[in-house]
Structure formats: structure tokens, C-alpha cells
Amino acid sequence: MLTDIEIAQNAKLKNIKEVAGKIGLSEENIELYGNHMAKFTDEYINSVADKPDGKLILVTAINPTPAGEGKTTVTIGLGDALAKLGKKSIVALREPSLGPCFGVKGGAAGGGYSQVVPMEKLNLHFTGDFHAITSANNLLCAVLDNHLLQGNTLGIDPNRIVIKRCLDMNDRALRNIVIGMGKRMDGVVREDHFVITVATEVMAILCLSTDIFDLKKRLGNMIVAYTYANEPVKAEALGCVGAMTALLKDAIRPNIIQSLEGNPAIVHGGPFANIAHGCNSVRATRLALKSADYVVTEAGFGADLGAEKFLDIKCRLAGLKPDACVLVATVRALKYNGGVKKADLNEENLTALSEGIVNLGKHIENIKKFGLPVVVTLNRFVSDTDKEIEFVREFCESKGAMLTVSEVWAKGGEGGIPLAEAVLKVLETEKSNYAPIYDAELPIKEKMLILSKEIYGADDVIYSKEAENAIAKIEDMGYGNLPICVAKTQYSLSDDPTLLGRPEGFKMNIREAYVSAGAGFVVLISGSIMTMPGLPKSPAAERIDIDDDGNITGLF
């Protein structure tokens, strides 16, 4: 059996100019990055601004497990299936981060015969967007530390600096560091920190900005530190926002590549959903909606993270109105939620399935709370039995959701036709009544309580003293009416990764809070979630190589 990278390397890719032509683009509408990747030009983006929107379909999933769910795979396969049915469709995805590529999770190009390509370039450096974001963020940090050394006329308290340096890599040793060691001109000695690039506010800002001017304004509004008088210092006060914007001039333009079946895919931006807002860029989604009749997009991890943030943050801020939602699950993952060990997931176990399927049930309920029609799809494995699939079908019907079986990993778009037909039927027969789950004007704690009870299923929320003080300061500064972005584990509806299925009787624990004033949301950190992940004992980096013919191997 071929690996994902072998399938991708054996594919005959079309010239990106031909792929772009499927949605009416000419060579003048794109800037080429070789034969198979391109960026949209600003002129084209502006030219389609007044076109009517296509249908927006969100793909999300149950809580991820070691058994795998295949959300990106289904997203790409659904796009290809719609194309096979003669629909003008496009997928809109996030860009992969190098951290998980070399860690545990791997890349984010899909899998099997449902991938976007060129797979290796996408998963590694792509068009350089993440490098630009890293550079812009670290430029701001460098200018801030230079300001401290050169007299600190803004009165910044070195112990109240909140901007952190970043790196697009899992490197736990950089979480807490001391900088400025050495001679006087080497800088002011202070404690500093690194986060992974996808957790930075610069990434969030790029993904939520409508254009380069909005980007510049948002960058300037970033709170980077507080003075000795406890007043916020914004990035604009340091005088480098213009330079940061210049670094991001090309990165803000969405990228276009193709699926294995030669259909267009817009890939842009990539905040994690467990530590950031988990969606591709507003520009990418809006551009897709103007370029196709059906847009299939995804949000990171389970519906309690990516979908919630897509619906409560991105859609609210960007004025997007999704038309339907696809919820991805696997029989294996549901049995895992029912207590089956990973090694035993290939065996039929209806008892465990009945115990673990409550996770799927909660996610169906949650999506319906946002007013969206929902279609459930099982990403099929060869070990799935007819009895198990029928059990899931009956369960979904009892929840008012249609079930389809997806075989896009093995069959590409052909394996997604039942799903595509179900989605088209839902779009024709059910109306979306999308609305966010909470009113943004409510106090921060009230919003968190609503989210915790309605989406996570918690009884209450507990705050550390540090979080209490931070929330009070955020509201005092006038940012209490922003949406909230909860950083929590992806493995459970709760903030405890060991609580599988549908936990009840638990409390959410908020240990830290801060405002991303430029992005436009308040971040609440729950549990032990880390904004700079670490590598596992045996990272994927140990298995990635280049063979004698110059081909990359081991990337997945």
C-alpha cells in the first residue's frame, strides 16, 4: 500500500494556470510560485468583491483520538465529489505548521487519494507565509527590546511585557528564557518567552484582516506591554507597524494549489484551534465564496474548538453566514471514546460503540445550537462492520441528522459522492439559521459560562486569581465586549484530556486571560494547554529524509 507522500509524488499535477482557469482566473489574476502554486493578485481579489456568494459548508469533527478522524481528507474529498457532480466547487484550507509536521500529528494536506498537492512544498515552506509572520512578530519584539535599551521613553515595565517571540517549531526549551545577558549593549536583562508561530496574535490578525489596510490597523492595536503606571502600550507606539506590514504584504494574499484530481484549493493562514482560533483566513474564505458556487472549508480539531471559534469568532467578525455543516467521525474513534484500547479497535464492539457515541451526539447537538443543518459522515475503515455502521446510522437519525459513509481516502472524489449528494439535499431542503452561541456584549465571565455549559457541558467555571485580575483589567480597558477564544485541550469536551465521551459534572478551569486587541478577541487559557508545544520522545523528524534521487521521504 502506498503512503500518502508516495501517492502525492506519483500524481501528475496540472499547471496551476489550468487549475485556476476552472474558476475563471487568467494568468494575470495570479502570481506564480513555480508551476503548481500561486498567489492571487490584489487586483483580482478587489475585482470580485461585489460578486454574489456561493454556499458555505463547514467541515468539523468529533474530538480527535489516536484512531484518527480525517477531517481534512473529507474536506478535500467533498470538494472533489461536488466537482464530479458538475458543481463549481472549491475548498478553503489552513496552511500546515512545521511544528506538528516534525512532531506527532504530521502534515495537513489530507490523506490517501484525497489530498492537496504539491504535498511536500505545502507541508514545509510553501509560499513563505509563516516565515513572514514569524519575522513580523519577532521584528516587533526586537524593536521593543531596543526601545528598553535606548532610554525607554514610553516607561515600559520590563516585567509587564506581554508580546512573546515565536518560532514555527515545537521547542519546549524556549517556553521560558532569559534575554539580554552579557554586556550593557546586549540588551536589558529580562525574562522572555516563545510561542509557536500559529499561536501568535500576528497570525490571528493576518487571518481576520479584510485587506492590507485593515491588517496595518490591527497590528497597530496590538497590546505589547504595560507601563509602570499599568497603562497598555500598543505596537503603534513603537513605530514599526509599517515595517511589519511590509513584511506581510505578500503573506496576506491567499494561495491557490490543487487537489489530486486537479480541482482548485485555496490554502491560507493556519492558527491552531486548541491555542488560537483555528480557521483559515477571512480573505481566503471570502475569495472562495466569490469564486465558486460551493465552498468547503474546515476548522481545526473537534467541533468544540474549531467549529465553535469559526462560528463565534470568525463568522461574527467577518459577517459570514455558513449554510451547512459536515461532522466527521469514525467507528474506531467512537469505540475509543467508549474505552477500547487502540490495539483492539479493529474488532467489532457494539457495547463500546454505544458508550462512546455520546461524543458524536453532543457535537451534533452543539452544531444545531448554532442553527446549522448538519450531515454526519463516517470516514470508513476496512475494519468497520455493517452492524457498527448501522448502529451509528440509527443513532444519527434519532438526533435528526443524516448519516453518510465516506470513502474518499481510498477512492478520492468518487468515494465522497454519497456525502456530496447528502450535502446538496440538505442545502436544498433545510435553511440555515446561523447565530453565535452568545452575545458578545455580555461580560467576559458570562460569555465563558454560556460557552462552558452549552458547548462543553460543564457545570461551572473556576478562575485563578491571576485570571480574575486579568479579566477585570481587560474589561476596565474597554475590551469586555469582544468574543472569547478559549485555549484548551482538543482531546476532550472538558479541559481534562482524559475525560472522553461526553463528560458531565465537571468545571472548566481558567488559569490565564489576556486580550488580543488587534485580532479582536479575548483569550482564556484553560487547564495545562501550552502555547509552545514540545516534541515527543520519538518525533516524526527522525523519520523524514531525502533519498538518492532527491525525493523527500517519511513526511506524512
Coordinates of C-alpha atoms in Angstrom, one line a residue:
M1 CA 0.0 0.0 0.0
L2 CA 1.4 3.4 -1.0
T3 CA 1.9 6.0 1.7
D4 CA 0.4 9.5 1.4
I5 CA 3.6 11.0 0.2
E6 CA 4.1 8.3 -2.4
I7 CA 0.6 8.8 -3.7
A8 CA 1.3 12.6 -3.9
Q9 CA 4.6 12.1 -5.6
N10 CA 3.2 9.7 -8.2
A11 CA 0.4 12.2 -9.1
K12 CA 0.5 14.0 -12.4
L13 CA -0.1 17.6 -11.4
K14 CA -1.7 20.1 -13.7
N15 CA -0.1 23.5 -14.3
I16 CA -1.6 25.9 -11.8
K17 CA -2.7 28.2 -14.6
E18 CA -5.0 25.4 -15.9
V19 CA -6.3 24.8 -12.3
A20 CA -7.0 28.4 -11.8
G21 CA -8.9 28.5 -15.1
K22 CA -11.6 26.2 -13.6
I23 CA -12.8 29.1 -11.5
G24 CA -12.4 31.7 -14.3
L25 CA -9.0 33.0 -13.5
S26 CA -6.5 34.1 -16.2
E27 CA -2.7 34.2 -15.8
E28 CA -2.9 37.9 -15.0
N29 CA -5.0 37.1 -11.9
I30 CA -2.3 35.0 -10.1
E31 CA 1.4 35.3 -9.2
L32 CA 3.2 32.1 -9.9
Y33 CA 5.4 30.3 -7.4
G34 CA 6.6 27.7 -9.8
N35 CA 4.3 25.5 -11.9
H36 CA 2.0 24.3 -9.2
M37 CA 1.5 27.1 -6.6
A38 CA 0.4 30.7 -6.9
K39 CA -0.9 33.6 -5.0
F40 CA -4.0 35.6 -6.0
T41 CA -3.3 39.2 -7.1
D42 CA -4.8 42.1 -5.2
E43 CA -6.4 43.3 -8.4
Y44 CA -8.3 40.0 -8.8
I45 CA -9.3 40.0 -5.1
N46 CA -10.7 43.5 -5.5
S47 CA -12.4 42.8 -8.8
V48 CA -14.7 40.0 -7.4
A49 CA -15.6 41.8 -4.2
D50 CA -19.2 42.6 -5.4
K51 CA -20.0 39.1 -6.8
P52 CA -22.7 37.1 -5.1
D53 CA -21.5 34.5 -2.5
G54 CA -21.7 30.8 -3.1
K55 CA -22.8 28.3 -0.4
L56 CA -20.5 27.9 2.6
I57 CA -20.1 24.4 4.0
L58 CA -18.1 23.9 7.2
V59 CA -16.4 20.6 7.9
T60 CA -15.7 19.8 11.5
A61 CA -15.3 16.6 13.6
I62 CA -15.7 14.8 16.9
N63 CA -12.9 15.2 19.5
P64 CA -9.7 13.8 17.9
T65 CA -8.3 10.5 19.1
P66 CA -5.2 8.4 18.3
A67 CA -7.5 6.4 16.0
G68 CA -7.8 9.3 13.6
E69 CA -10.8 11.1 12.1
G70 CA -9.6 12.5 8.7
K71 CA -11.3 15.9 8.7
T72 CA -9.1 17.5 6.1
T73 CA -9.2 14.3 4.0
V74 CA -13.0 14.5 4.0
T75 CA -13.0 18.3 3.2
I76 CA -10.9 17.7 0.1
G77 CA -12.8 14.7 -0.9
L78 CA -16.1 16.5 -0.6
G79 CA -14.8 19.3 -2.8
D80 CA -13.7 16.7 -5.4
A81 CA -17.0 14.9 -5.2
L82 CA -19.0 18.1 -5.8
A83 CA -16.8 18.7 -8.9
K84 CA -17.6 15.2 -10.1
L85 CA -21.3 16.1 -9.8
G86 CA -20.7 19.0 -12.1
K87 CA -20.7 21.7 -9.4
K88 CA -18.4 24.7 -9.4
S89 CA -16.7 24.0 -6.1
I90 CA -13.5 25.0 -4.2
V91 CA -12.0 24.0 -0.9
A92 CA -10.5 26.5 1.6
L93 CA -8.0 25.1 4.0
R94 CA -5.4 26.2 6.6
E95 CA -1.7 26.0 5.9
P96 CA 0.3 23.4 7.8
S97 CA 2.6 24.3 10.7
L98 CA 6.2 22.9 10.8
G99 CA 5.7 22.0 14.5
P100 CA 3.3 19.1 14.0
C101 CA 5.0 18.1 10.7
F102 CA 8.1 17.2 12.7
G103 CA 6.3 16.3 15.9
V104 CA 3.4 13.8 16.2
K105 CA 0.4 15.0 14.1
G106 CA 2.1 15.2 10.7
G107 CA 1.1 17.5 7.9
A108 CA -2.2 18.9 6.8
A109 CA -2.6 18.0 3.2
G110 CA -5.3 15.3 3.6
G111 CA -4.5 11.7 3.0
G112 CA -4.7 8.8 0.6
Y113 CA -6.4 9.8 -2.7
S114 CA -7.9 12.8 -1.1
Q115 CA -5.0 15.3 -0.8
V116 CA -3.9 18.7 -2.0
V117 CA -0.6 18.9 -3.8
P118 CA 2.3 19.6 -4.0
M119 CA 2.2 17.9 -0.7
E120 CA 5.9 18.3 0.3
K121 CA 6.0 22.0 -0.5
L122 CA 2.7 22.7 1.2
N123 CA 3.8 21.0 4.4
L124 CA 7.3 22.5 4.5
H125 CA 7.9 26.1 3.4
F126 CA 5.1 26.6 0.9
T127 CA 5.0 30.3 -0.2
G128 CA 6.7 31.6 2.9
D129 CA 3.6 33.0 4.7
F130 CA 4.6 31.5 8.1
H131 CA 8.1 32.8 7.7
A132 CA 6.8 36.3 7.1
I133 CA 4.5 36.1 10.1
T134 CA 7.4 34.9 12.3
S135 CA 9.6 37.7 11.0
A136 CA 7.0 40.4 11.6
N137 CA 6.3 39.2 15.1
N138 CA 10.0 39.0 16.0
L139 CA 10.7 42.4 14.5
L140 CA 8.2 43.9 16.9
C141 CA 9.9 42.1 19.8
A142 CA 13.3 43.3 18.7
V143 CA 12.2 46.9 18.4
L144 CA 10.6 46.7 21.9
D145 CA 13.8 45.4 23.5
N146 CA 15.8 48.1 21.6
H147 CA 13.4 50.7 23.0
L148 CA 14.1 49.5 26.5
L149 CA 17.8 49.8 26.0
Q150 CA 17.7 53.2 24.3
G151 CA 16.1 55.0 27.1
N152 CA 12.6 53.5 27.5
T153 CA 10.7 56.8 26.9
L154 CA 7.4 55.0 27.0
G155 CA 8.0 53.9 30.6
I156 CA 7.5 50.2 29.8
D157 CA 7.8 47.9 32.8
P158 CA 10.1 45.0 31.7
N159 CA 8.1 42.7 34.0
R160 CA 4.9 43.6 32.2
I161 CA 5.8 42.7 28.6
V162 CA 3.1 40.5 27.0
I163 CA 4.3 40.1 23.4
K164 CA 6.4 36.9 23.0
R165 CA 8.9 35.9 20.4
C166 CA 7.9 33.0 18.1
L167 CA 9.1 30.1 16.1
D168 CA 7.2 27.7 13.9
M169 CA 8.6 24.7 15.6
N170 CA 7.8 22.6 18.7
D171 CA 10.6 23.7 21.0
R172 CA 9.7 23.4 24.7
A173 CA 13.2 24.7 25.8
L174 CA 12.2 28.2 24.6
R175 CA 9.0 28.5 26.6
N176 CA 10.7 30.4 29.4
I177 CA 14.1 32.1 28.8
V178 CA 16.2 35.0 29.9
I179 CA 17.5 37.5 27.4
G180 CA 19.9 40.5 27.4
M181 CA 22.7 38.6 29.1
G182 CA 26.2 39.8 28.6
K183 CA 27.4 43.5 28.2
R184 CA 25.2 46.5 28.6
M185 CA 24.7 47.0 24.8
D186 CA 23.5 43.4 24.6
G187 CA 20.1 44.4 25.9
V188 CA 18.1 44.7 29.1
V189 CA 18.1 41.5 31.1
R190 CA 14.6 40.2 31.5
E191 CA 12.5 37.0 31.3
D192 CA 11.1 36.3 27.9
H193 CA 9.0 33.5 26.3
F194 CA 8.5 31.9 22.9
V195 CA 5.2 30.7 21.5
I196 CA 4.7 28.7 18.3
T197 CA 4.0 31.0 15.3
V198 CA 0.5 29.7 14.8
A199 CA -0.4 30.9 18.4
T200 CA 0.7 34.5 17.8
E201 CA -1.6 37.4 17.6
V202 CA 0.1 38.3 14.3
M203 CA -1.2 35.0 12.8
A204 CA -4.7 35.7 14.2
I205 CA -4.6 39.3 12.8
L206 CA -3.5 38.1 9.3
C207 CA -6.3 35.6 9.3
L208 CA -9.0 38.0 10.4
S209 CA -7.9 41.1 8.3
T210 CA -10.0 42.1 5.3
D211 CA -7.2 43.8 3.4
I212 CA -3.7 45.3 3.9
F213 CA -5.1 48.5 5.5
D214 CA -7.1 46.6 8.0
L215 CA -4.1 44.5 8.7
K216 CA -1.9 47.5 9.4
K217 CA -4.6 49.0 11.7
R218 CA -4.9 45.7 13.6
L219 CA -1.2 45.3 14.0
G220 CA -1.0 48.8 15.5
N221 CA -3.7 48.0 18.0
M222 CA -1.8 45.0 19.5
I223 CA -1.1 45.5 23.2
V224 CA 2.6 44.6 23.6
A225 CA 3.3 45.7 27.2
Y226 CA 2.2 47.8 30.2
T227 CA 3.9 50.8 31.7
Y228 CA 5.0 51.2 35.3
A229 CA 1.7 53.0 35.7
N230 CA -0.2 49.9 34.4
E231 CA -1.3 51.5 31.2
P232 CA -1.3 49.5 28.0
V233 CA 1.4 50.1 25.3
K234 CA 0.3 49.4 21.7
A235 CA 2.5 48.3 18.9
E236 CA 1.9 51.6 17.1
A237 CA 3.7 53.4 19.8
L238 CA 7.0 51.6 18.9
G239 CA 6.9 52.9 15.3
C240 CA 7.5 49.6 13.5
V241 CA 4.0 48.8 12.3
G242 CA 4.7 50.0 8.8
A243 CA 7.7 47.7 8.6
M244 CA 5.7 44.8 10.0
T245 CA 3.0 45.4 7.3
A246 CA 5.7 45.5 4.6
L247 CA 6.9 42.0 5.7
L248 CA 3.3 40.8 5.4
K249 CA 2.5 42.4 2.1
D250 CA 2.6 39.2 0.2
A251 CA 1.6 36.9 3.0
I252 CA -1.9 38.4 3.3
R253 CA -2.7 37.3 -0.3
P254 CA -4.3 33.8 -0.4
N255 CA -2.6 30.9 -2.1
I256 CA -4.0 28.5 -4.7
I257 CA -3.0 24.9 -5.3
Q258 CA -4.9 21.8 -6.5
S259 CA -6.3 18.5 -5.3
L260 CA -5.1 15.2 -6.6
E261 CA -8.0 15.4 -9.1
G262 CA -6.9 18.8 -10.4
N263 CA -9.5 20.9 -8.6
P264 CA -8.6 24.3 -7.1
A265 CA -7.9 24.7 -3.4
I266 CA -7.3 27.9 -1.6
V267 CA -4.9 27.4 1.3
H268 CA -4.1 30.4 3.6
G269 CA -3.3 31.1 7.2
G270 CA -3.1 28.5 10.0
P271 CA -3.9 29.3 13.6
F272 CA -4.2 26.2 15.8
A273 CA -7.7 25.6 17.3
N274 CA -6.5 24.5 20.7
I275 CA -4.4 27.6 21.4
A276 CA -5.8 30.0 18.8
H277 CA -9.0 30.4 16.7
G278 CA -8.3 27.5 14.3
C279 CA -9.6 28.8 10.9
N280 CA -8.1 29.7 7.6
S281 CA -8.1 33.4 6.7
V282 CA -11.2 35.6 6.2
R283 CA -9.7 36.7 2.9
A284 CA -9.4 33.1 1.7
T285 CA -13.0 32.2 2.6
R286 CA -14.4 35.4 1.1
L287 CA -12.4 34.9 -2.0
A288 CA -13.6 31.3 -2.3
L289 CA -17.2 32.4 -1.9
K290 CA -16.8 34.9 -4.7
S291 CA -15.1 32.3 -7.0
A292 CA -17.3 29.2 -6.7
D293 CA -20.9 28.1 -6.1
Y294 CA -19.9 25.7 -3.3
V295 CA -17.2 26.4 -0.8
V296 CA -16.0 23.6 1.5
T297 CA -13.9 24.8 4.4
E298 CA -12.7 23.3 7.7
A299 CA -12.0 24.3 11.2
G300 CA -9.4 22.7 13.5
F301 CA -9.8 19.8 15.8
G302 CA -13.3 18.9 17.2
A303 CA -16.4 21.0 16.9
D304 CA -16.0 22.2 20.5
L305 CA -12.8 24.1 19.3
G306 CA -12.5 24.9 15.6
A307 CA -16.2 24.9 14.7
E308 CA -17.1 27.0 17.8
K309 CA -14.4 29.5 17.1
F310 CA -15.3 29.6 13.4
L311 CA -18.9 30.3 14.3
D312 CA -18.4 32.6 17.3
I313 CA -15.3 34.5 16.2
K314 CA -14.6 34.3 12.5
C315 CA -18.2 34.4 11.2
R316 CA -19.2 37.0 13.7
L317 CA -16.3 39.3 12.9
A318 CA -16.3 38.8 9.1
G319 CA -20.1 38.7 8.6
L320 CA -20.0 35.2 7.1
K321 CA -23.2 33.0 7.2
P322 CA -22.5 29.3 6.8
D323 CA -25.2 27.2 5.1
A324 CA -24.5 23.7 6.4
C325 CA -22.1 21.7 8.5
V326 CA -20.5 18.3 7.9
L327 CA -19.5 16.4 11.1
V328 CA -16.8 13.8 10.6
A329 CA -16.4 10.7 12.8
T330 CA -15.0 7.2 12.6
V331 CA -16.3 4.0 14.1
R332 CA -12.8 3.4 15.5
A333 CA -12.8 6.8 17.3
L334 CA -16.2 6.3 18.7
K335 CA -15.1 2.9 20.1
Y336 CA -12.0 4.6 21.6
N337 CA -14.3 7.1 23.3
G338 CA -16.1 4.0 24.7
G339 CA -13.0 2.7 26.4
V340 CA -11.4 0.4 23.7
K341 CA -7.6 0.4 23.6
K342 CA -6.1 1.5 20.3
A343 CA -4.7 -2.0 19.6
D344 CA -8.3 -3.5 19.8
L345 CA -10.1 -1.0 17.6
N346 CA -10.3 -3.4 14.6
E347 CA -12.6 -5.7 16.5
E348 CA -16.4 -5.3 16.3
N349 CA -17.6 -3.9 19.7
L350 CA -21.2 -2.6 19.7
T351 CA -21.1 -2.1 23.5
A352 CA -18.1 0.2 23.4
L353 CA -19.6 2.0 20.3
S354 CA -22.8 2.6 22.3
E355 CA -20.8 4.1 25.2
G356 CA -18.6 6.3 23.0
I357 CA -21.1 7.5 20.5
V358 CA -22.3 10.1 23.1
N359 CA -19.4 12.2 22.0
L360 CA -20.8 12.4 18.5
G361 CA -24.2 13.1 19.9
K362 CA -23.0 16.1 21.9
H363 CA -21.3 17.6 18.8
I364 CA -24.5 17.1 16.7
E365 CA -26.4 19.0 19.4
N366 CA -23.8 21.7 19.5
I367 CA -23.9 22.4 15.8
K368 CA -27.7 22.6 15.9
K369 CA -27.5 25.1 18.7
F370 CA -25.8 27.5 16.1
G371 CA -28.8 27.0 13.8
L372 CA -26.9 24.9 11.2
P373 CA -28.2 21.9 9.3
V374 CA -25.8 19.0 9.9
V375 CA -24.7 15.9 7.9
V376 CA -22.7 13.3 9.7
T377 CA -20.1 11.3 7.7
L378 CA -18.2 8.2 8.8
N379 CA -14.7 8.1 7.4
R380 CA -14.8 4.4 6.7
F381 CA -12.0 1.9 7.7
V382 CA -11.8 -1.7 6.3
S383 CA -12.4 -3.0 9.9
D384 CA -15.8 -1.2 10.2
T385 CA -18.6 -3.8 10.2
D386 CA -22.1 -3.3 8.7
K387 CA -23.6 -3.7 12.2
E388 CA -21.4 -0.9 13.6
I389 CA -22.3 1.4 10.7
E390 CA -26.0 0.7 11.0
F391 CA -25.8 1.4 14.7
V392 CA -24.3 4.8 14.0
R393 CA -26.9 5.5 11.3
E394 CA -29.8 4.8 13.7
F395 CA -28.2 7.0 16.4
C396 CA -27.8 9.9 14.0
E397 CA -31.4 9.6 12.8
S398 CA -32.5 9.8 16.4
K399 CA -30.6 13.1 16.7
G400 CA -32.2 14.5 13.5
A401 CA -29.0 14.1 11.4
M402 CA -28.4 12.3 8.1
L403 CA -25.5 9.8 8.1
T404 CA -23.3 9.1 5.1
V405 CA -20.3 6.9 4.7
S406 CA -17.2 8.5 3.2
E407 CA -14.5 6.5 1.3
V408 CA -12.5 9.4 -0.1
W409 CA -9.2 8.2 1.4
A410 CA -9.3 5.1 -0.8
K411 CA -11.4 6.4 -3.8
G412 CA -10.9 10.2 -3.9
G413 CA -13.9 12.2 -5.1
E414 CA -15.8 9.1 -6.2
G415 CA -15.8 7.9 -2.6
G416 CA -17.4 11.2 -1.5
I417 CA -20.3 11.3 -3.8
P418 CA -22.9 10.0 -1.2
L419 CA -21.7 12.8 1.1
A420 CA -21.9 15.4 -1.6
E421 CA -25.4 14.3 -2.6
A422 CA -26.5 14.5 1.1
V423 CA -25.0 17.9 1.5
L424 CA -26.7 19.2 -1.7
K425 CA -30.0 17.7 -0.4
V426 CA -29.7 19.5 2.9
L427 CA -28.8 22.8 1.2
E428 CA -32.0 22.5 -0.8
T429 CA -34.4 21.3 2.0
E430 CA -33.1 22.9 5.2
K431 CA -32.5 26.6 5.9
S432 CA -29.5 27.8 7.9
N433 CA -30.5 29.9 10.9
Y434 CA -26.9 30.6 11.9
A435 CA -26.3 32.7 15.0
P436 CA -23.4 32.8 17.5
I437 CA -24.0 31.0 20.8
Y438 CA -23.5 34.1 23.0
D439 CA -24.0 37.9 22.8
A440 CA -20.6 39.5 22.6
E441 CA -21.8 42.5 24.7
L442 CA -22.1 40.3 27.7
P443 CA -19.4 40.4 30.4
I444 CA -16.5 38.0 29.8
K445 CA -17.4 35.6 32.6
E446 CA -21.0 35.4 31.4
K447 CA -19.8 34.5 27.9
M448 CA -17.5 31.9 29.2
L449 CA -20.2 30.4 31.4
I450 CA -22.6 30.1 28.4
L451 CA -19.9 28.5 26.3
S452 CA -18.9 26.1 29.1
K453 CA -22.5 25.0 29.8
E454 CA -23.9 24.9 26.2
I455 CA -20.9 23.6 24.3
Y456 CA -18.6 21.8 26.7
G457 CA -21.3 20.5 29.0
A458 CA -19.6 21.9 32.2
D459 CA -21.5 22.9 35.4
D460 CA -19.4 26.0 36.2
V461 CA -16.2 27.8 35.6
I462 CA -13.4 28.4 38.1
Y463 CA -10.9 31.2 37.7
S464 CA -7.4 31.6 39.1
K465 CA -6.6 34.8 41.0
E466 CA -4.4 35.8 38.1
A467 CA -7.2 35.2 35.6
E468 CA -9.7 37.2 37.8
N469 CA -7.4 40.2 37.9
A470 CA -6.6 40.0 34.1
I471 CA -10.3 39.9 33.2
A472 CA -11.1 42.8 35.4
K473 CA -8.2 44.8 33.7
I474 CA -9.4 43.8 30.2
E475 CA -12.9 45.0 30.9
D476 CA -11.6 48.2 32.5
M477 CA -9.7 48.9 29.3
G478 CA -12.9 48.6 27.3
Y479 CA -12.4 45.2 25.7
G480 CA -15.0 43.3 27.6
N481 CA -17.4 43.2 24.6
L482 CA -15.0 41.1 22.4
P483 CA -15.7 37.4 21.6
I484 CA -13.7 34.9 23.7
C485 CA -11.1 32.4 22.3
V486 CA -10.7 29.5 24.7
A487 CA -7.3 27.7 24.7
K488 CA -8.0 24.2 25.9
T489 CA -7.2 20.5 25.1
Q490 CA -8.6 19.1 21.9
Y491 CA -9.0 15.6 23.2
S492 CA -12.0 16.2 25.4
L493 CA -15.1 18.4 25.6
S494 CA -13.7 19.4 29.0
D495 CA -10.3 20.8 29.9
D496 CA -9.1 17.4 31.1
P497 CA -7.8 15.3 28.1
T498 CA -8.5 12.1 29.9
L499 CA -12.3 12.7 30.1
L500 CA -13.5 11.1 26.9
G501 CA -17.1 10.6 25.6
R502 CA -19.5 13.1 27.0
P503 CA -18.2 14.3 30.4
E504 CA -20.7 15.6 32.9
G505 CA -20.4 17.2 36.3
F506 CA -17.1 18.9 35.7
K507 CA -15.9 22.5 35.9
M508 CA -13.8 24.5 33.5
N509 CA -10.6 26.0 35.0
I510 CA -9.3 29.3 33.6
R511 CA -5.8 30.0 34.7
E512 CA -4.8 32.9 32.5
A513 CA -6.5 35.6 30.4
Y514 CA -5.3 38.3 28.0
V515 CA -6.7 40.4 25.3
S516 CA -5.7 40.2 21.6
A517 CA -6.8 43.7 20.9
G518 CA -5.6 43.7 17.3
A519 CA -7.2 40.4 16.4
G520 CA -10.4 41.4 18.3
F521 CA -10.9 38.7 20.9
V522 CA -10.1 37.8 24.5
V523 CA -8.0 34.7 25.1
L524 CA -8.9 32.5 28.1
I525 CA -6.4 29.7 28.8
S526 CA -7.8 26.6 30.4
G527 CA -6.0 23.7 32.0
S528 CA -2.4 22.9 31.2
I529 CA -2.6 23.8 27.5
M530 CA 0.8 25.1 26.1
T531 CA 1.2 27.8 23.6
M532 CA 4.6 26.4 22.7
P533 CA 4.2 22.6 22.2
G534 CA 7.1 20.1 22.7
L535 CA 8.4 17.2 20.7
P536 CA 7.5 13.6 21.6
K537 CA 10.1 11.1 22.6
S538 CA 10.2 9.8 19.0
P539 CA 9.4 12.8 16.8
A540 CA 8.4 12.5 13.1
A541 CA 11.6 14.4 12.3
E542 CA 13.6 11.2 12.9
R543 CA 11.8 9.5 10.0
I544 CA 11.9 12.3 7.4
D545 CA 14.8 12.2 4.9
I546 CA 15.8 12.7 1.3
D547 CA 16.7 9.8 -0.9
D548 CA 19.5 9.5 -3.5
D549 CA 17.2 10.9 -6.2
G550 CA 16.4 14.0 -4.1
N551 CA 12.9 12.9 -3.1
I552 CA 11.6 13.6 0.4
T553 CA 10.6 10.5 2.3
G554 CA 8.8 9.9 5.6
L555 CA 6.6 13.0 5.5
F556 CA 3.0 12.3 6.3

